[in-house]
PDB file of C-alpha atoms in Angstrom:
ATOM      1  CA  MET A   1      81.237 102.721 106.602  1.00 77.00           C
ATOM      2  CA  PRO A   2      84.666 102.887 108.109  1.00 88.00           C
ATOM      3  CA  LEU A   3      87.131 105.281 105.974  1.00 94.00           C
ATOM      4  CA  THR A   4      90.706 105.451 106.154  1.00 96.00           C
ATOM      5  CA  MET A   5      93.042 108.634 105.420  1.00 96.00           C
ATOM      6  CA  SER A   6      96.562 108.913 104.506  1.00 95.00           C
ATOM      7  CA  LEU A   7      97.623 112.696 104.097  1.00 95.00           C
ATOM      8  CA  PRO A   8     101.412 113.508 103.752  1.00 92.00           C
ATOM      9  CA  SER A   9     102.216 116.282 106.554  1.00 91.00           C
ATOM     10  CA  SER A  10     103.192 118.694 103.721  1.00 87.00           C
ATOM     11  CA  MET A  11      99.423 119.128 102.628  1.00 92.00           C
ATOM     12  CA  ASP A  12      98.050 122.183 104.156  1.00 92.00           C
ATOM     13  CA  PRO A  13      95.714 121.366 107.280  1.00 95.00           C
ATOM     14  CA  ALA A  14      93.268 124.378 106.770  1.00 95.00           C
ATOM     15  CA  THR A  15      92.923 123.410 102.954  1.00 94.00           C
ATOM     16  CA  VAL A  16      92.442 119.638 104.157  1.00 96.00           C
ATOM     17  CA  ASP A  17      89.865 120.574 106.389  1.00 97.00           C
ATOM     18  CA  LEU A  18      88.036 122.821 103.455  1.00 96.00           C
ATOM     19  CA  VAL A  19      88.037 119.777 101.618  1.00 97.00           C
ATOM     20  CA  GLN A  20      86.543 117.848 104.325  1.00 97.00           C
ATOM     21  CA  GLY A  21      83.923 120.141 104.893  1.00 97.00           C
ATOM     22  CA  ARG A  22      83.017 119.885 101.068  1.00 97.00           C
ATOM     23  CA  LEU A  23      83.014 116.362 101.235  1.00 98.00           C
ATOM     24  CA  ALA A  24      80.659 116.473 104.479  1.00 97.00           C
ATOM     25  CA  SER A  25      78.436 118.862 102.738  1.00 97.00           C
ATOM     26  CA  ILE A  26      77.819 116.696  99.736  1.00 98.00           C
ATOM     27  CA  ARG A  27      77.138 113.830 101.651  1.00 98.00           C
ATOM     28  CA  GLU A  28      74.323 115.860 103.297  1.00 97.00           C
ATOM     29  CA  THR A  29      72.724 118.039 100.477  1.00 96.00           C
ATOM     30  CA  GLU A  30      72.991 114.973  98.166  1.00 96.00           C
ATOM     31  CA  GLY A  31      72.314 112.294 100.184  1.00 96.00           C
ATOM     32  CA  VAL A  32      75.360 110.054  98.797  1.00 97.00           C
ATOM     33  CA  ALA A  33      77.865 107.938 100.112  1.00 98.00           C
ATOM     34  CA  ILE A  34      81.497 108.643  99.560  1.00 98.00           C
ATOM     35  CA  PRO A  35      83.207 105.488  99.446  1.00 98.00           C
ATOM     36  CA  LEU A  36      86.314 106.757  97.688  1.00 98.00           C
ATOM     37  CA  ALA A  37      87.897 110.551  98.036  1.00 98.00           C
ATOM     38  CA  ILE A  38      91.390 110.837  97.199  1.00 98.00           C
ATOM     39  CA  GLU A  39      93.829 113.501  95.932  1.00 97.00           C
ATOM     40  CA  SER A  40      94.653 113.400  92.325  1.00 93.00           C
ATOM     41  CA  GLY A  41      96.772 115.821  90.082  1.00 87.00           C
ATOM     42  CA  SER A  42     100.586 116.523  90.970  1.00 88.00           C
ATOM     43  CA  ARG A  43     100.457 115.737  94.567  1.00 90.00           C
ATOM     44  CA  ALA A  44      99.157 112.306  94.034  1.00 92.00           C
ATOM     45  CA  TRP A  45     101.556 111.812  90.852  1.00 91.00           C
ATOM     46  CA  GLY A  46     104.576 112.818  93.006  1.00 89.00           C
ATOM     47  CA  PHE A  47     105.738 115.777  91.749  1.00 86.00           C
ATOM     48  CA  PRO A  48     104.149 118.807  93.363  1.00 84.00           C
ATOM     49  CA  SER A  49     105.277 122.199  93.835  1.00 81.00           C
ATOM     50  CA  PRO A  50     104.877 124.112  96.958  1.00 79.00           C
ATOM     51  CA  ASP A  51     101.748 126.093  95.504  1.00 79.00           C
ATOM     52  CA  SER A  52     100.470 123.041  93.792  1.00 84.00           C
ATOM     53  CA  ASP A  53      96.482 123.490  93.566  1.00 89.00           C
ATOM     54  CA  TYR A  54      94.619 120.426  95.558  1.00 94.00           C
ATOM     55  CA  ASP A  55      92.381 118.166  93.412  1.00 95.00           C
ATOM     56  CA  CYS A  56      90.070 115.977  95.545  1.00 97.00           C
ATOM     57  CA  ARG A  57      88.153 113.666  93.443  1.00 98.00           C
ATOM     58  CA  PHE A  58      85.643 111.054  94.560  1.00 99.00           C
ATOM     59  CA  VAL A  59      83.384 108.153  93.916  1.00 99.00           C
ATOM     60  CA  PHE A  60      79.656 108.410  95.122  1.00 98.00           C
ATOM     61  CA  VAL A  61      76.926 106.176  95.473  1.00 98.00           C
ATOM     62  CA  ARG A  62      73.267 106.972  95.732  1.00 97.00           C
ATOM     63  CA  PRO A  63      70.462 105.329  97.905  1.00 96.00           C
ATOM     64  CA  VAL A  64      69.443 101.992  95.767  1.00 94.00           C
ATOM     65  CA  GLU A  65      65.752 103.601  95.437  1.00 93.00           C
ATOM     66  CA  HIS A  66      67.519 106.358  93.205  1.00 94.00           C
ATOM     67  CA  TYR A  67      69.026 103.731  90.982  1.00 94.00           C
ATOM     68  CA  LEU A  68      65.450 102.131  90.542  1.00 91.00           C
ATOM     69  CA  SER A  69      63.718 105.625  89.412  1.00 90.00           C
ATOM     70  CA  PRO A  70      62.463 106.096  85.723  1.00 92.00           C
ATOM     71  CA  TRP A  71      64.522 109.860  86.197  1.00 90.00           C
ATOM     72  CA  PRO A  72      68.188 108.895  86.523  1.00 88.00           C
ATOM     73  CA  ARG A  73      70.032 111.236  88.774  1.00 91.00           C
ATOM     74  CA  ARG A  74      73.009 113.376  87.657  1.00 94.00           C
ATOM     75  CA  ASP A  75      75.934 111.103  87.699  1.00 97.00           C
ATOM     76  CA  VAL A  76      78.464 113.870  88.480  1.00 98.00           C
ATOM     77  CA  ILE A  77      78.997 116.082  91.427  1.00 98.00           C
ATOM     78  CA  GLU A  78      80.778 119.610  90.862  1.00 96.00           C
ATOM     79  CA  THR A  79      81.422 122.020  93.369  1.00 94.00           C
ATOM     80  CA  PRO A  80      82.873 125.339  92.511  1.00 93.00           C
ATOM     81  CA  ILE A  81      86.627 125.893  91.916  1.00 92.00           C
ATOM     82  CA  GLU A  82      87.952 128.379  94.920  1.00 90.00           C
ATOM     83  CA  GLY A  83      91.529 129.230  94.710  1.00 89.00           C
ATOM     84  CA  ASP A  84      93.769 126.320  94.646  1.00 89.00           C
ATOM     85  CA  LEU A  85      90.658 124.030  95.640  1.00 93.00           C
ATOM     86  CA  ASP A  86      88.827 121.704  92.954  1.00 95.00           C
ATOM     87  CA  VAL A  87      86.470 119.348  94.465  1.00 97.00           C
ATOM     88  CA  ASN A  88      84.351 116.876  92.453  1.00 97.00           C
ATOM     89  CA  GLY A  89      83.414 113.283  91.573  1.00 98.00           C
ATOM     90  CA  TRP A  90      81.430 110.727  89.706  1.00 98.00           C
ATOM     91  CA  ASP A  91      78.552 108.434  90.471  1.00 98.00           C
ATOM     92  CA  LEU A  92      79.739 104.979  90.708  1.00 98.00           C
ATOM     93  CA  GLY A  93      77.865 103.624  87.483  1.00 97.00           C
ATOM     94  CA  LYS A  94      79.334 106.331  85.628  1.00 98.00           C
ATOM     95  CA  ALA A  95      83.048 105.100  86.921  1.00 98.00           C
ATOM     96  CA  ILE A  96      82.551 101.827  85.920  1.00 97.00           C
ATOM     97  CA  ARG A  97      81.321 102.682  82.348  1.00 95.00           C
ATOM     98  CA  LEU A  98      84.350 104.872  81.888  1.00 95.00           C
ATOM     99  CA  LEU A  99      86.329 101.984  82.915  1.00 94.00           C
ATOM    100  CA  MET A 100      85.068  99.612  81.045  1.00 92.00           C
ATOM    101  CA  LYS A 101      85.650 102.242  77.725  1.00 90.00           C
ATOM    102  CA  GLY A 102      89.513 102.388  78.926  1.00 90.00           C
ATOM    103  CA  ASN A 103      89.546 105.472  80.921  1.00 92.00           C
ATOM    104  CA  ALA A 104      92.467 105.246  83.202  1.00 92.00           C
ATOM    105  CA  VAL A 105      91.421 108.115  85.099  1.00 94.00           C
ATOM    106  CA  ILE A 106      89.210 105.789  87.663  1.00 95.00           C
ATOM    107  CA  ILE A 107      92.113 103.483  87.746  1.00 94.00           C
ATOM    108  CA  GLU A 108      94.634 106.490  89.062  1.00 93.00           C
ATOM    109  CA  TRP A 109      91.780 107.609  91.435  1.00 96.00           C
ATOM    110  CA  LEU A 110      91.797 103.952  93.019  1.00 96.00           C
ATOM    111  CA  THR A 111      95.545 103.756  93.171  1.00 94.00           C
ATOM    112  CA  SER A 112      96.058 107.424  94.946  1.00 95.00           C
ATOM    113  CA  PRO A 113      98.463 107.302  97.677  1.00 93.00           C
ATOM    114  CA  ILE A 114      96.657 110.310  99.089  1.00 96.00           C
ATOM    115  CA  ALA A 115      93.289 109.697 100.794  1.00 97.00           C
ATOM    116  CA  TYR A 116      90.670 112.097 102.207  1.00 98.00           C
ATOM    117  CA  GLY A 117      88.558 109.064 103.200  1.00 98.00           C
ATOM    118  CA  VAL A 118      88.700 105.668 101.815  1.00 98.00           C
ATOM    119  CA  ASP A 119      86.389 102.440 102.313  1.00 98.00           C
ATOM    120  CA  GLU A 120      89.247 100.031 101.904  1.00 97.00           C
ATOM    121  CA  VAL A 121      86.992  97.097 100.944  1.00 96.00           C
ATOM    122  CA  PHE A 122      85.661  99.260  98.326  1.00 97.00           C
ATOM    123  CA  ARG A 123      88.848 100.489  96.764  1.00 97.00           C
ATOM    124  CA  ARG A 124      90.136  96.704  96.655  1.00 97.00           C
ATOM    125  CA  SER A 125      86.949  95.084  95.034  1.00 97.00           C
ATOM    126  CA  PHE A 126      86.974  97.841  92.487  1.00 97.00           C
ATOM    127  CA  LEU A 127      90.612  97.498  91.887  1.00 95.00           C
ATOM    128  CA  ASN A 128      90.255  93.617  91.437  1.00 95.00           C
ATOM    129  CA  LEU A 129      87.395  94.580  89.106  1.00 95.00           C
ATOM    130  CA  ALA A 130      89.628  97.095  86.849  1.00 94.00           C
ATOM    131  CA  GLU A 131      92.327  93.932  86.868  1.00 90.00           C
ATOM    132  CA  GLN A 132      89.864  91.472  85.151  1.00 90.00           C
ATOM    133  CA  VAL A 133      87.585  93.918  82.845  1.00 90.00           C
ATOM    134  CA  ALA A 134      89.996  96.932  81.885  1.00 89.00           C
ATOM    135  CA  GLU A 135      91.217  96.250  78.388  1.00 90.00           C
ATOM    136  CA  ARG A 136      94.800  97.259  78.357  1.00 91.00           C
ATOM    137  CA  ASN A 137      94.862  98.206  74.641  1.00 94.00           C
ATOM    138  CA  LEU A 138      92.091 100.666  75.490  1.00 94.00           C
ATOM    139  CA  VAL A 139      94.051 101.869  78.691  1.00 94.00           C
ATOM    140  CA  ALA A 140      97.070 102.210  76.290  1.00 96.00           C
ATOM    141  CA  ARG A 141      95.191 104.511  73.803  1.00 96.00           C
ATOM    142  CA  HIS A 142      94.060 106.788  76.898  1.00 95.00           C
ATOM    143  CA  TYR A 143      97.320 107.419  77.749  1.00 96.00           C
ATOM    144  CA  LEU A 144      98.388 107.774  73.903  1.00 96.00           C
ATOM    145  CA  HIS A 145      95.719 110.388  73.227  1.00 96.00           C
ATOM    146  CA  LEU A 146      96.564 111.893  76.756  1.00 95.00           C
ATOM    147  CA  GLY A 147     100.395 112.132  75.435  1.00 94.00           C
ATOM    148  CA  PHE A 148      99.601 113.721  72.293  1.00 94.00           C
ATOM    149  CA  ALA A 149      97.284 116.409  73.543  1.00 93.00           C
ATOM    150  CA  GLN A 150      99.767 117.259  76.311  1.00 91.00           C
ATOM    151  CA  ARG A 151     102.632 117.198  73.792  1.00 91.00           C
ATOM    152  CA  ASN A 152     100.791 119.474  71.249  1.00 90.00           C
ATOM    153  CA  ARG A 153      99.393 122.039  74.124  1.00 87.00           C
ATOM    154  CA  ARG A 154     102.598 122.416  76.047  1.00 84.00           C
ATOM    155  CA  LEU A 155     105.549 121.475  73.813  1.00 86.00           C
ATOM    156  CA  ALA A 156     104.832 121.829  69.912  1.00 82.00           C
ATOM    157  CA  GLY A 157     106.114 124.490  67.855  1.00 80.00           C
ATOM    158  CA  ARG A 158     108.150 126.213  71.030  1.00 82.00           C
ATOM    159  CA  VAL A 159     111.792 126.982  71.304  1.00 82.00           C
ATOM    160  CA  SER A 160     111.552 127.239  74.900  1.00 84.00           C
ATOM    161  CA  ILE A 161     109.190 125.450  77.336  1.00 85.00           C
ATOM    162  CA  PRO A 162     107.719 125.877  80.972  1.00 83.00           C
ATOM    163  CA  LEU A 163     109.726 122.849  82.094  1.00 80.00           C
ATOM    164  CA  LYS A 164     107.172 122.006  84.587  1.00 80.00           C
ATOM    165  CA  ALA A 165     105.200 120.844  81.458  1.00 84.00           C
ATOM    166  CA  ILE A 166     108.044 118.223  80.884  1.00 88.00           C
ATOM    167  CA  PHE A 167     106.213 115.746  83.759  1.00 90.00           C
ATOM    168  CA  TYR A 168     102.655 115.977  82.061  1.00 91.00           C
ATOM    169  CA  THR A 169     103.963 114.590  78.924  1.00 94.00           C
ATOM    170  CA  VAL A 170     106.392 112.051  80.238  1.00 96.00           C
ATOM    171  CA  ARG A 171     103.991 110.575  82.491  1.00 96.00           C
ATOM    172  CA  PRO A 172     101.883 109.263  79.626  1.00 96.00           C
ATOM    173  CA  ALA A 173     104.601 108.176  77.804  1.00 98.00           C
ATOM    174  CA  ALA A 174     106.062 106.331  80.481  1.00 98.00           C
ATOM    175  CA  ALA A 175     103.210 104.583  81.135  1.00 97.00           C
ATOM    176  CA  LEU A 176     102.737 103.452  77.684  1.00 98.00           C
ATOM    177  CA  ARG A 177     106.593 101.957  77.913  1.00 98.00           C
ATOM    178  CA  TRP A 178     105.506 100.404  81.094  1.00 98.00           C
ATOM    179  CA  LEU A 179     102.346  98.759  79.752  1.00 97.00           C
ATOM    180  CA  ARG A 180     104.514  97.182  76.850  1.00 97.00           C
ATOM    181  CA  GLN A 181     107.000  96.095  78.901  1.00 97.00           C
ATOM    182  CA  ARG A 182     104.188  94.003  80.972  1.00 95.00           C
ATOM    183  CA  PRO A 183     101.901  92.235  78.490  1.00 93.00           C
ATOM    184  CA  GLY A 184      99.617  90.650  81.400  1.00 87.00           C
ATOM    185  CA  GLU A 185      98.855  94.108  83.269  1.00 90.00           C
ATOM    186  CA  ALA A 186      96.510  96.957  82.753  1.00 89.00           C
ATOM    187  CA  VAL A 187      97.057  99.071  85.887  1.00 89.00           C
ATOM    188  CA  ALA A 188     100.301 101.111  85.539  1.00 92.00           C
ATOM    189  CA  PRO A 189     101.645 102.783  88.758  1.00 92.00           C
ATOM    190  CA  MET A 190      99.783 106.376  89.437  1.00 91.00           C
ATOM    191  CA  ASN A 191     103.044 107.812  91.540  1.00 91.00           C
ATOM    192  CA  PHE A 192     105.523 109.303  88.814  1.00 93.00           C
ATOM    193  CA  GLN A 193     108.718 108.036  90.722  1.00 94.00           C
ATOM    194  CA  THR A 194     107.624 104.438  90.917  1.00 95.00           C
ATOM    195  CA  LEU A 195     106.581 104.289  87.358  1.00 96.00           C
ATOM    196  CA  ILE A 196     110.003 105.609  86.041  1.00 96.00           C
ATOM    197  CA  GLU A 197     111.895 103.370  88.603  1.00 96.00           C
ATOM    198  CA  GLU A 198     109.488 100.017  86.788  1.00 97.00           C
ATOM    199  CA  CYS A 199     109.924 101.263  83.216  1.00 97.00           C
ATOM    200  CA  ALA A 200     113.454 102.100  83.145  1.00 97.00           C
ATOM    201  CA  PRO A 201     113.982 104.583  80.747  1.00 97.00           C
ATOM    202  CA  PRO A 202     117.497 105.353  79.582  1.00 97.00           C
ATOM    203  CA  PRO A 203     120.092 106.794  82.117  1.00 97.00           C
ATOM    204  CA  ASP A 204     120.092 110.183  80.776  1.00 97.00           C
ATOM    205  CA  VAL A 205     116.349 110.676  80.947  1.00 97.00           C
ATOM    206  CA  VAL A 206     116.374 109.506  84.258  1.00 97.00           C
ATOM    207  CA  ARG A 207     119.169 112.138  85.170  1.00 96.00           C
ATOM    208  CA  VAL A 208     117.135 114.960  83.469  1.00 94.00           C
ATOM    209  CA  LEU A 209     114.113 113.842  85.489  1.00 94.00           C
ATOM    210  CA  ASP A 210     115.683 113.493  88.858  1.00 93.00           C
ATOM    211  CA  ASP A 211     117.191 117.111  88.741  1.00 90.00           C
ATOM    212  CA  LEU A 212     113.888 118.529  87.641  1.00 87.00           C
ATOM    213  CA  LEU A 213     111.836 116.573  90.514  1.00 87.00           C
ATOM    214  CA  ALA A 214     114.332 118.016  93.100  1.00 86.00           C
ATOM    215  CA  ARG A 215     114.018 121.533  91.532  1.00 83.00           C
ATOM    216  CA  LYS A 216     110.428 121.418  91.264  1.00 80.00           C
ATOM    217  CA  ALA A 217     109.517 120.474  95.023  1.00 78.00           C
ATOM    218  CA  GLN A 218     111.451 123.297  96.218  1.00 78.00           C
ATOM    219  CA  THR A 219     110.156 126.218  93.763  1.00 73.00           C
ATOM    220  CA  ARG A 220     106.928 127.586  92.364  1.00 68.00           C
ATOM    221  CA  GLU A 221     108.533 128.467  88.961  1.00 64.00           C
ATOM    222  CA  LEU A 222     110.790 126.065  87.344  1.00 68.00           C
ATOM    223  CA  GLY A 223     111.216 128.700  84.553  1.00 74.00           C
ATOM    224  CA  GLU A 224     111.638 128.198  80.729  1.00 79.00           C
ATOM    225  CA  ALA A 225     114.351 126.509  78.576  1.00 83.00           C
ATOM    226  CA  PRO A 226     114.712 124.358  75.495  1.00 86.00           C
ATOM    227  CA  LEU A 227     113.170 120.767  75.883  1.00 88.00           C
ATOM    228  CA  PRO A 228     116.371 118.622  76.624  1.00 92.00           C
ATOM    229  CA  GLU A 229     117.180 116.325  74.017  1.00 94.00           C
ATOM    230  CA  PRO A 230     117.166 112.806  76.208  1.00 96.00           C
ATOM    231  CA  ILE A 231     113.348 113.740  76.889  1.00 95.00           C
ATOM    232  CA  ALA A 232     112.225 114.910  73.436  1.00 93.00           C
ATOM    233  CA  ARG A 233     113.704 111.584  72.083  1.00 96.00           C
ATOM    234  CA  PHE A 234     112.107 109.595  75.049  1.00 97.00           C
ATOM    235  CA  ILE A 235     108.669 111.127  74.247  1.00 96.00           C
ATOM    236  CA  ASP A 236     108.947 110.525  70.565  1.00 95.00           C
ATOM    237  CA  ASP A 237     110.377 107.148  71.092  1.00 97.00           C
ATOM    238  CA  GLU A 238     107.509 106.066  73.343  1.00 97.00           C
ATOM    239  CA  PHE A 239     104.622 107.367  71.223  1.00 97.00           C
ATOM    240  CA  ARG A 240     105.736 105.845  68.171  1.00 97.00           C
ATOM    241  CA  ALA A 241     106.217 102.476  69.927  1.00 98.00           C
ATOM    242  CA  GLY A 242     102.809 102.840  71.667  1.00 96.00           C
ATOM    243  CA  GLU A 243     101.117 103.346  68.461  1.00 96.00           C
ATOM    244  CA  GLU A 244     102.381 100.193  66.948  1.00 96.00           C
ATOM    245  CA  ALA A 245     101.995  98.172  70.088  1.00 96.00           C
ATOM    246  CA  PHE A 246      98.576  99.421  70.861  1.00 96.00           C
ATOM    247  CA  PRO A 247      96.562  99.839  67.338  1.00 93.00           C
ATOM    248  CA  LYS A 248      93.113 101.450  67.313  1.00 89.00           C
ATOM    249  CA  ARG A 249      90.621  98.661  67.710  1.00 84.00           C
ATOM    250  CA  PRO A 250      86.848  98.389  68.973  1.00 78.00           C
ATOM    251  CA  PRO A 251      86.506  97.605  72.784  1.00 75.00           C
ATOM    252  CA  ARG A 252      86.332  93.740  73.001  1.00 74.00           C
ATOM    253  CA  ALA A 253      84.555  93.655  76.447  1.00 67.00           C
ATOM    254  CA  GLY A 254      81.515  91.047  76.166  1.00 80.00           C
ATOM    255  CA  ALA A 255      78.647  89.862  78.232  1.00 86.00           C
ATOM    256  CA  GLN A 256      81.024  88.078  80.606  1.00 90.00           C
ATOM    257  CA  GLU A 257      82.793  91.735  81.498  1.00 90.00           C
ATOM    258  CA  GLN A 258      79.198  93.453  82.083  1.00 92.00           C
ATOM    259  CA  GLU A 259      78.071  90.506  84.333  1.00 94.00           C
ATOM    260  CA  GLN A 260      81.089  91.207  86.390  1.00 95.00           C
ATOM    261  CA  ALA A 261      80.499  94.912  86.343  1.00 95.00           C
ATOM    262  CA  GLU A 262      77.212  94.800  86.807  1.00 96.00           C
ATOM    263  CA  ALA A 263      77.476  92.213  90.037  1.00 96.00           C
ATOM    264  CA  PHE A 264      80.367  94.506  91.266  1.00 97.00           C
ATOM    265  CA  PHE A 265      77.832  97.444  91.155  1.00 97.00           C
ATOM    266  CA  ARG A 266      75.258  95.771  93.091  1.00 96.00           C
ATOM    267  CA  ALA A 267      77.301  94.161  95.725  1.00 96.00           C
ATOM    268  CA  MET A 268      78.887  97.712  96.588  1.00 97.00           C
ATOM    269  CA  VAL A 269      75.614  99.563  96.678  1.00 96.00           C
ATOM    270  CA  GLU A 270      74.398  96.881  99.251  1.00 95.00           C
ATOM    271  CA  HIS A 271      78.077  97.359 101.252  1.00 96.00           C
ATOM    272  CA  VAL A 272      77.983 100.803 101.087  1.00 96.00           C
ATOM    273  CA  TRP A 273      74.806 101.155 102.653  1.00 94.00           C
ATOM    274  CA  SER A 274      74.608  98.544 104.811  1.00 91.00           C
ATOM    275  CA  SER A 275      78.056  99.801 106.395  1.00 75.00           C
ATOM    276  CA  SER A 276      76.810 103.079 106.764  1.00 66.00           C
ATOM    277  CA  GLY A 277      74.190 102.643 109.387  1.00 60.00           C
ATOM    278  CA  ALA A 278      71.456 103.393 106.830  1.00 52.00           C
ATOM    279  CA  THR A 279      68.301 101.734 106.833  1.00 49.00           C
ATOM    280  CA  PRO A 280      69.032  98.156 105.474  1.00 47.00           C
ATOM    281  CA  GLN A 281      68.650  97.554 101.732  1.00 49.00           C
ATOM    282  CA  ALA A 282      65.941  94.805 102.263  1.00 48.00           C
ATOM    283  CA  GLU A 283      63.809  97.350 104.475  1.00 51.00           C
ATOM    284  CA  ARG A 284      63.949 100.093 101.879  1.00 49.00           C
ATOM    285  CA  LEU A 285      63.107  97.808  98.905  1.00 47.00           C
ATOM    286  CA  SER A 286      60.416  96.475 101.215  1.00 46.00           C
ATOM    287  CA  ARG A 287      58.834 100.081 101.580  1.00 45.00           C
ATOM    288  CA  LEU A 288      59.303 100.377  97.479  1.00 43.00           C
ATOM    289  CA  ARG A 289      56.869  97.199  97.109  1.00 43.00           C
ATOM    290  CA  THR A 290      54.065  99.114  99.369  1.00 42.00           C
ATOM    291  CA  TRP A 291      53.031 101.805  96.909  1.00 45.00           C
ATOM    292  CA  PRO A 292      50.419 103.392  96.797  1.00 42.00           C
TER     293      PRO A 292
END
């Protein structure tokens, strides 16, 4: 399974080596394939600080016989957080189920610009599935809940706030604006600068964000200050508009979408293991039929 990497020169080579070592150990000890391993968090979103954490996220695929067992394996793999290094991932089946529920996290993983190792056939196929079956109203509700949580946690009731907290609340607000502007799409850009450029907030909002981005890239601590009025207005306006545009309602995914997701799952399990040079699926299935 050929994997491509895309790592900016600003990333610490020693930490990148630690990430790759963790991934190699997971493949060996868990017996899984990892067709997608990317960076999430502030580095991938496009607003890192010099001391930003390394948040590697991955999708793994178990051998086909594991999916035929009456005792399902765990659908998450977690490794200990050490210093600024955090590496964990989801089983392909879990990632698909969450996508169908409107969880935008897997969409962001698929569009991350920083890749520790990605099978591009897998990524393109998964993105294609997301564009077909992700329900935009549920994706928008994901960003709405995330935005409310960030605002309540980081901004509410404070005279002075950590300025870096602005990015974590503006990002879901901007994603909601982007989705409202594009009724036919459900996959908003992951990169913060691209998201802001495409959703075109008011000029005074852009000026504040440009200044904060430039400062955040150069310093470990932005300090605290009152929430800038243009930012407060933008957040409130977009959350209010998001609630009106994307009302709470049950998922609409039906039999056709589930069939598409199942077909994708089977195809990717086949693809991942056939392209890895491991025992072909047909041969492994033949062995299963020979018991006892």
